[in-house]
Amino acid sequence: MVILASNHNTEHDRAVKLSYGGQMPRADAARNRRSLLDAASAELAAHGLDVSIARIAARAGVAKGTVFNHFPSKEDLVAEIFGDRVAGLVALGEGLRDAVDPGSALLQFMTAGIELHANDRSLCEAAASISRADPRVREASEGLAQVAEDLTGAARRAGVIRADVTGHDIVLLFNAAAQAAAPLGDTVPGLWRRYLHLIFDGLRPEAAHQLPVAAPTTEDFNTAAQNARANTLDQRNRHR
């Protein structure tokens, strides 16, 4: 996945400041934090959501207490990683806004988004359960929705995709292609690219028919996130 460093760093710095009361951390603290994020991302990808904080700390080469000094809970850690990854995707999209070929730009953006989902399924599943009340998740989600709509709008105006496709549709389709390939993901690496191109061909205006249901709205996403959070809290309370 291509990441445009300047915008990505800006988004990442903002997320770090949120976690440090609006101030940038010392250099050694920042290095520990980066090490923890890289270790946690790798462990989540390899072992899923049940990976222990102790395992993450060992991979990062720090004490378990150091993890909690930076991130009070695993949920905080996942939110930070999610925000970091999505910031890279948003930066890519922002760099494609003025592309000469809007169709190719949208395809490149979708390729990066689906690759993120295919390679980090556990992270995306975990982030989906975190409330949008978390400022890192909210900012990342809103930025992604905006750049997806910008690129989709340009492709609509150019006539390369059907007129009723929205940025929200595109974001949801990231997961669709990744999930389609998931059962054979380890056996046939890169299979998600087949489903990406099947989906993209389906977005083209030729022979398009009216869709039976309207595209989801931002309010729909907010409601779904609130319901997911409420269900998670309810399950936790039941197990106490």
Coordinates of C-alpha atoms in Angstrom, one line a residue:
M1 CA 0.0 0.0 0.0
V2 CA 1.4 3.4 -1.0
I3 CA 1.5 6.0 1.8
L4 CA 2.2 9.7 1.3
A5 CA 4.4 10.5 4.2
S6 CA 3.7 14.2 4.8
N7 CA -0.1 13.9 5.3
H8 CA 0.2 10.6 7.1
N9 CA 2.7 12.0 9.6
T10 CA 0.3 14.9 10.2
E11 CA -2.6 12.6 11.0
H12 CA -0.3 10.4 13.1
D13 CA 1.0 13.3 15.1
R14 CA -2.5 14.5 15.9
A15 CA -3.4 11.0 17.2
V16 CA -0.3 10.9 19.4
K17 CA -1.0 14.3 20.8
L18 CA -4.6 13.1 21.7
S19 CA -3.0 10.4 23.8
Y20 CA -0.5 12.7 25.6
G21 CA -2.9 15.5 26.6
G22 CA -2.2 17.6 23.6
Q23 CA 1.6 17.4 23.8
M24 CA 4.1 15.5 21.8
P25 CA 6.0 12.8 23.9
R26 CA 9.7 12.7 24.5
A27 CA 11.9 11.0 21.8
D28 CA 12.4 7.9 23.9
A29 CA 8.7 7.6 24.7
A30 CA 7.8 8.1 21.1
R31 CA 10.2 5.3 20.1
N32 CA 8.7 3.0 22.6
R33 CA 5.2 3.9 21.4
R34 CA 6.1 3.2 17.8
S35 CA 7.7 -0.1 18.8
L36 CA 4.5 -1.1 20.6
L37 CA 2.3 -0.2 17.7
D38 CA 4.4 -2.2 15.2
A39 CA 4.6 -5.2 17.6
A40 CA 0.8 -5.1 18.3
S41 CA 0.0 -4.8 14.7
A42 CA 2.1 -7.8 13.8
E43 CA 0.7 -9.9 16.7
L44 CA -2.9 -9.0 15.9
A45 CA -2.3 -10.1 12.3
A46 CA -0.7 -13.4 13.4
H47 CA -2.8 -14.4 16.4
G48 CA -6.0 -12.4 16.2
L49 CA -7.9 -10.4 18.9
D50 CA -7.0 -12.8 21.7
V51 CA -3.3 -12.0 21.7
S52 CA -2.1 -11.0 25.1
I53 CA -0.6 -7.7 26.2
A54 CA 2.4 -9.7 27.6
R55 CA 3.0 -11.2 24.1
I56 CA 2.9 -7.7 22.5
A57 CA 5.3 -6.4 25.2
A58 CA 7.7 -9.2 24.6
R59 CA 7.7 -8.7 20.8
A60 CA 8.4 -4.9 21.4
G61 CA 11.2 -5.7 23.9
V62 CA 9.6 -3.7 26.7
A63 CA 8.0 -4.5 30.1
K64 CA 4.3 -5.2 30.2
G65 CA 3.8 -2.1 32.4
T66 CA 5.3 0.0 29.6
V67 CA 2.4 -1.0 27.4
F68 CA -0.2 0.2 29.9
N69 CA 1.8 3.4 30.4
H70 CA 1.1 4.2 26.8
F71 CA -2.3 2.5 26.3
P72 CA -4.6 1.9 29.3
S73 CA -6.4 -0.9 27.5
K74 CA -6.1 -3.2 24.5
E75 CA -9.0 -1.2 23.0
D76 CA -6.9 2.0 23.2
L77 CA -4.1 0.2 21.5
V78 CA -6.3 -1.1 18.7
A79 CA -7.8 2.4 18.2
E80 CA -4.4 3.8 17.8
I81 CA -3.3 1.2 15.3
F82 CA -6.5 1.6 13.3
G83 CA -6.1 5.4 13.2
D84 CA -2.5 5.0 12.1
R85 CA -3.4 2.6 9.3
V86 CA -6.4 4.6 8.1
A87 CA -4.3 7.8 8.1
G88 CA -2.1 6.2 5.5
L89 CA -5.1 5.3 3.3
V90 CA -6.5 8.8 3.6
A91 CA -3.2 10.3 2.6
L92 CA -3.1 8.1 -0.5
G93 CA -6.7 9.2 -1.4
E94 CA -5.9 12.9 -0.9
G95 CA -3.0 12.5 -3.3
L96 CA -5.3 11.0 -5.9
R97 CA -8.0 13.7 -5.8
D98 CA -6.6 15.7 -8.8
A99 CA -5.7 12.6 -10.8
V100 CA -6.2 13.0 -14.6
D101 CA -8.0 9.6 -14.7
P102 CA -10.7 9.5 -12.0
G103 CA -11.5 5.8 -12.7
S104 CA -7.9 4.7 -12.2
A105 CA -7.6 6.8 -9.1
L106 CA -10.7 5.2 -7.5
L107 CA -9.4 1.8 -8.5
Q108 CA -6.0 2.5 -6.9
F109 CA -7.7 3.7 -3.7
M110 CA -9.9 0.7 -3.6
T111 CA -6.9 -1.6 -4.1
A112 CA -5.2 0.0 -1.1
G113 CA -8.3 -0.2 1.1
I114 CA -9.0 -3.9 0.2
E115 CA -5.4 -4.8 0.7
L116 CA -5.5 -3.3 4.2
H117 CA -8.6 -5.4 5.1
A118 CA -7.2 -8.5 3.5
N119 CA -3.9 -8.3 5.4
D120 CA -5.3 -7.0 8.7
R121 CA -8.6 -8.7 9.2
S122 CA -8.3 -9.0 13.0
L123 CA -7.5 -5.3 13.3
C124 CA -10.5 -4.2 11.2
E125 CA -12.8 -6.5 13.1
A126 CA -11.5 -5.1 16.4
A127 CA -11.8 -1.5 15.3
A128 CA -15.4 -2.2 14.1
S129 CA -16.4 -2.9 17.8
I130 CA -14.9 0.4 19.1
S131 CA -17.2 3.3 19.6
R132 CA -16.9 6.3 17.2
A133 CA -16.9 8.3 20.5
D134 CA -13.2 7.4 20.5
P135 CA -11.6 10.5 18.9
R136 CA -9.0 8.4 17.0
V137 CA -11.6 6.1 15.5
R138 CA -14.0 9.0 14.7
E139 CA -11.4 11.1 13.0
A140 CA -10.0 8.2 11.0
S141 CA -13.5 7.1 9.9
E142 CA -14.6 10.6 9.0
G143 CA -11.5 11.2 7.0
L144 CA -11.8 8.0 5.2
A145 CA -15.5 8.6 4.3
Q146 CA -14.7 12.1 3.0
V147 CA -11.8 11.1 0.7
A148 CA -13.8 8.1 -0.5
E149 CA -16.7 10.4 -1.5
D150 CA -14.3 12.9 -3.2
L151 CA -12.8 10.1 -5.4
T152 CA -16.2 8.5 -6.0
G153 CA -17.7 11.8 -6.9
A154 CA -15.0 12.5 -9.4
A155 CA -15.5 9.1 -11.0
R156 CA -19.2 9.6 -11.2
R157 CA -18.8 13.0 -12.9
A158 CA -16.4 11.4 -15.4
G159 CA -19.0 8.8 -16.2
V160 CA -16.8 5.9 -15.4
I161 CA -19.0 4.5 -12.6
R162 CA -22.7 4.4 -12.2
A163 CA -24.4 7.6 -10.9
D164 CA -25.8 6.1 -7.7
V165 CA -22.6 4.8 -6.2
T166 CA -21.4 6.7 -3.1
G167 CA -18.2 6.9 -1.0
H168 CA -19.9 4.9 1.7
D169 CA -20.6 2.2 -0.8
I170 CA -16.9 2.1 -1.7
V171 CA -15.8 1.8 2.0
L172 CA -18.2 -1.1 2.6
L173 CA -17.0 -2.8 -0.5
F174 CA -13.4 -2.9 0.9
N175 CA -14.6 -5.6 3.3
A176 CA -16.7 -7.4 0.7
A177 CA -13.7 -8.2 -1.5
A178 CA -11.5 -9.1 1.4
Q179 CA -14.1 -11.4 2.9
A180 CA -14.8 -13.1 -0.4
A181 CA -11.1 -14.2 -0.6
A182 CA -10.7 -14.9 3.1
P183 CA -11.5 -18.7 3.0
L184 CA -8.6 -19.2 0.5
G185 CA -6.4 -16.3 1.5
D186 CA -3.5 -18.4 2.7
T187 CA -3.8 -20.9 -0.1
V188 CA -4.2 -18.4 -3.0
P189 CA -2.3 -15.2 -2.0
G190 CA -3.7 -12.1 -3.6
L191 CA -7.0 -13.7 -4.5
W192 CA -8.8 -10.6 -3.2
R193 CA -7.5 -8.8 -6.4
R194 CA -9.9 -11.0 -8.5
Y195 CA -12.9 -9.9 -6.4
L196 CA -11.7 -6.3 -6.5
H197 CA -11.9 -6.3 -10.3
L198 CA -15.2 -8.1 -10.3
I199 CA -16.6 -5.5 -8.0
F200 CA -15.1 -2.6 -10.0
D201 CA -16.6 -3.9 -13.2
G202 CA -19.9 -4.0 -11.5
L203 CA -19.6 -0.3 -10.7
R204 CA -19.4 0.6 -14.3
P205 CA -22.5 2.4 -15.8
E206 CA -23.0 0.0 -18.7
A207 CA -26.2 -2.1 -18.3
A208 CA -26.7 -0.7 -14.8
H209 CA -30.1 -1.3 -13.2
Q210 CA -31.8 0.6 -10.4
L211 CA -30.7 -0.7 -7.0
P212 CA -33.4 -1.9 -4.6
V213 CA -32.0 -0.1 -1.5
A214 CA -30.6 3.3 -1.1
A215 CA -26.9 3.8 -0.2
P216 CA -26.2 4.0 3.5
T217 CA -25.7 7.4 5.1
T218 CA -23.3 8.8 7.7
E219 CA -26.1 8.5 10.3
D220 CA -26.5 4.9 9.4
F221 CA -22.8 4.3 10.2
N222 CA -23.1 6.2 13.5
T223 CA -26.1 4.2 14.6
A224 CA -24.5 0.9 13.7
A225 CA -21.4 1.9 15.7
Q226 CA -23.4 2.9 18.7
N227 CA -25.4 -0.4 18.6
A228 CA -22.2 -2.4 18.3
R229 CA -20.7 -0.6 21.3
A230 CA -23.9 -1.1 23.3
N231 CA -23.9 -4.8 22.5
T232 CA -20.2 -5.1 23.5
L233 CA -20.9 -3.4 26.9
D234 CA -23.9 -5.6 27.4
Q235 CA -21.9 -8.8 26.8
R236 CA -19.2 -7.6 29.2
N237 CA -21.7 -6.9 31.9
R238 CA -23.3 -10.4 31.5
H239 CA -19.9 -12.0 32.1
R240 CA -19.1 -10.1 35.3

